């Protein structure tokens, strides 16, 4: 695999995962990891996820193994769940953004798994978008975000879930730090004591904009504003607001909607419209818990500033 040689020599590669495309580098190569930060324009205080292909690799990375970890691994790996554990000091500080914890994920995508197994070392990989922009669910989304940076991309078609992994801290009380493709309900079945503590939009990692996952066209939550032919509207199976001309309906099925969300936001952004609006999914929807991650992304994407 050419990508393996490239990564071993300190290069950065675009990789498919079941959630979104990632920008991968050898986790123990500080220069390669700093290239990820440079390419993304990512603040140095935002740590990266380490991706592994076998659970035995956890011991290389984490200093403490919580007693609940085997149950979590059994239930959710491989898959879209990232766990945060106390880190070994051998994990480069740049990966941990100077903290004493490390995020680990064992992805299910066969192409990425094969790459990880062949290289047989953890790969650091954030989503392969410019910092604060929309995460990529196809290889061409990655190319669009880095038009002048010719790193190789392993193109394996559109990603399966379309939303990033759920981030679960197992340092202290089990706590969800980022809503994502593994539902809170399914985690609670294994961890009844689970809490949710999403860093608030305002106090998101210092140095980052509160606006995240955001299109470049002004994007607002629709609350009965008048619409013109220059506006685009995103909705989830609810009636089309009066006057809406350009409509993206992602359906009332949260799994389908999650899969299509980021591609739809990119498409809306490229449609030369003046304003974009979203009609948020119903709060009293029977599947409300499944809508949590989608609603979280939409709230961040419509934040100003
Ligand atoms: O689905 C995913 O998780 C994708 C694919 C490529 O694996 N990756 C991804 O990475 O979304 P990124 O860097 O875009 O988002 C990782 C999130 C960030 O919110 C980061 O702050 C958090 O995980 N994170 C990473 N390390 C952490 C740590 N040690 N403690 C707390 N949060 C951490
Ligand atoms: Mg990201």
CSV table of C-alpha atoms in Angstrom, one decimal, residues 172-295:
chain,number,residue,atom,x,y,z
A,172,UNK,CA,-13.8,10.0,36.3
A,173,UNK,CA,-17.6,9.7,35.9
A,174,UNK,CA,-18.3,8.5,32.3
A,175,UNK,CA,-19.2,11.7,30.4
A,176,UNK,CA,-20.2,12.4,26.8
A,177,UNK,CA,-18.1,15.3,25.5
A,178,UNK,CA,-19.3,15.3,21.9
A,179,UNK,CA,-22.7,13.9,20.7
A,180,UNK,CA,-22.2,11.8,17.6
A,181,UNK,CA,-22.9,8.6,15.6
A,182,UNK,CA,-23.2,6.4,18.7
A,183,UNK,CA,-26.4,7.3,20.6
A,184,UNK,CA,-26.5,8.4,24.2
A,185,UNK,CA,-29.3,5.8,24.8
A,186,UNK,CA,-27.2,2.9,23.6
A,187,UNK,CA,-24.3,4.1,25.9
A,188,UNK,CA,-26.6,4.4,28.8
A,189,UNK,CA,-27.5,0.7,28.5
A,190,UNK,CA,-23.9,-0.2,29.4
A,191,UNK,CA,-23.2,2.9,31.6
A,192,UNK,CA,-26.4,3.8,33.5
A,193,UNK,CA,-24.4,6.5,35.4
A,194,UNK,CA,-23.5,8.3,32.2
A,195,UNK,CA,-23.6,12.1,32.2
A,196,UNK,CA,-23.5,14.5,29.2
A,197,UNK,CA,-21.3,17.6,29.4
A,198,UNK,CA,-20.9,19.2,26.0
A,199,UNK,CA,-18.4,22.1,26.1
A,200,UNK,CA,-20.8,25.0,25.6
A,201,UNK,CA,-20.7,26.9,22.4
A,202,UNK,CA,-19.2,30.0,24.0
A,203,UNK,CA,-16.5,28.2,26.0
A,204,UNK,CA,-15.6,25.8,23.3
A,205,UNK,CA,-11.9,25.1,23.4
A,206,UNK,CA,-10.3,28.5,24.0
A,207,UNK,CA,-9.0,30.0,20.8
A,208,UNK,CA,-11.6,28.3,18.5
A,209,UNK,CA,-14.5,30.2,17.0
A,210,UNK,CA,-17.9,29.4,18.5
A,211,UNK,CA,-19.0,28.8,15.0
A,212,UNK,CA,-18.3,25.3,13.9
A,213,UNK,CA,-19.4,22.9,11.2
A,214,UNK,CA,-20.4,26.0,9.4
A,215,UNK,CA,-21.2,26.9,5.8
A,216,UNK,CA,-19.8,30.3,4.5
A,217,UNK,CA,-23.2,31.6,3.5
A,218,UNK,CA,-25.0,33.2,6.4
A,219,UNK,CA,-27.0,30.3,8.1
A,220,UNK,CA,-29.8,30.8,10.5
A,221,UNK,CA,-32.5,28.9,12.4
A,222,UNK,CA,-35.8,29.5,10.7
A,223,UNK,CA,-38.3,31.1,13.1
A,224,UNK,CA,-41.0,32.4,10.7
A,225,UNK,CA,-38.7,34.9,8.9
A,226,UNK,CA,-40.0,35.9,5.4
A,227,UNK,CA,-38.3,34.0,2.7
A,228,UNK,CA,-37.3,35.2,-0.8
A,229,UNK,CA,-36.2,33.4,-3.9
A,230,UNK,CA,-32.6,34.0,-2.8
A,231,UNK,CA,-32.9,31.9,0.3
A,232,UNK,CA,-32.3,28.2,0.8
A,233,UNK,CA,-34.1,26.1,3.4
A,234,UNK,CA,-33.0,22.8,5.1
A,235,UNK,CA,-35.7,20.8,6.7
A,236,UNK,CA,-36.4,17.3,8.1
A,237,UNK,CA,-39.7,16.0,6.7
A,238,UNK,CA,-41.7,18.9,8.0
A,239,UNK,CA,-44.0,21.1,5.8
A,240,UNK,CA,-42.2,23.6,3.5
A,241,UNK,CA,-42.4,27.1,4.8
A,242,UNK,CA,-44.4,29.5,2.6
A,243,UNK,CA,-42.3,31.3,0.0
A,244,UNK,CA,-39.4,28.8,0.2
A,245,UNK,CA,-38.0,28.2,-3.3
A,246,UNK,CA,-34.8,26.2,-2.7
A,247,UNK,CA,-35.5,23.4,-0.4
A,248,UNK,CA,-33.3,20.5,0.9
A,249,UNK,CA,-35.5,18.0,2.7
A,250,UNK,CA,-33.3,15.3,4.5
A,251,UNK,CA,-36.4,13.3,5.7
A,252,UNK,CA,-37.7,12.6,9.2
A,253,UNK,CA,-35.5,9.6,9.6
A,254,UNK,CA,-32.5,10.7,11.7
A,255,UNK,CA,-30.2,8.0,10.3
A,256,UNK,CA,-30.8,9.1,6.7
A,257,UNK,CA,-30.7,12.8,7.7
A,258,UNK,CA,-27.3,12.3,9.5
A,259,UNK,CA,-25.8,10.6,6.6
A,260,UNK,CA,-26.8,13.4,4.2
A,261,UNK,CA,-26.4,16.4,6.4
A,262,UNK,CA,-22.9,17.6,5.6
A,263,UNK,CA,-23.1,17.0,1.9
A,264,UNK,CA,-26.4,19.0,1.9
A,265,UNK,CA,-24.7,21.9,3.8
A,266,UNK,CA,-21.9,22.0,1.3
A,267,UNK,CA,-24.3,21.9,-1.6
A,268,UNK,CA,-26.4,24.7,-0.2
A,269,UNK,CA,-23.3,26.7,0.4
A,270,UNK,CA,-22.4,26.4,-3.3
A,271,UNK,CA,-25.8,27.4,-4.6
A,272,UNK,CA,-25.1,31.2,-4.6
A,273,UNK,CA,-27.9,31.9,-2.2
A,274,UNK,CA,-28.1,35.0,0.0
A,275,UNK,CA,-29.2,33.3,3.2
A,276,UNK,CA,-29.6,29.7,4.4
A,277,UNK,CA,-32.2,28.6,7.0
A,278,UNK,CA,-32.8,25.4,8.8
A,279,UNK,CA,-36.2,24.3,10.2
A,280,UNK,CA,-34.9,22.4,13.3
A,281,UNK,CA,-36.2,18.8,13.8
A,282,UNK,CA,-39.2,18.6,16.1
A,283,UNK,CA,-38.2,18.7,19.7
A,284,UNK,CA,-41.1,16.3,20.5
A,285,UNK,CA,-40.1,13.9,17.8
A,286,UNK,CA,-40.5,10.3,19.0
A,287,UNK,CA,-36.9,9.6,18.1
A,288,UNK,CA,-35.6,12.7,19.8
A,289,UNK,CA,-32.5,11.2,21.2
A,290,UNK,CA,-31.3,10.2,17.7
A,291,UNK,CA,-31.8,13.9,16.7
A,292,UNK,CA,-29.5,15.1,19.4
A,293,UNK,CA,-26.2,15.0,17.4
A,294,UNK,CA,-27.9,16.5,14.3
A,295,UNK,CA,-29.4,19.4,16.3
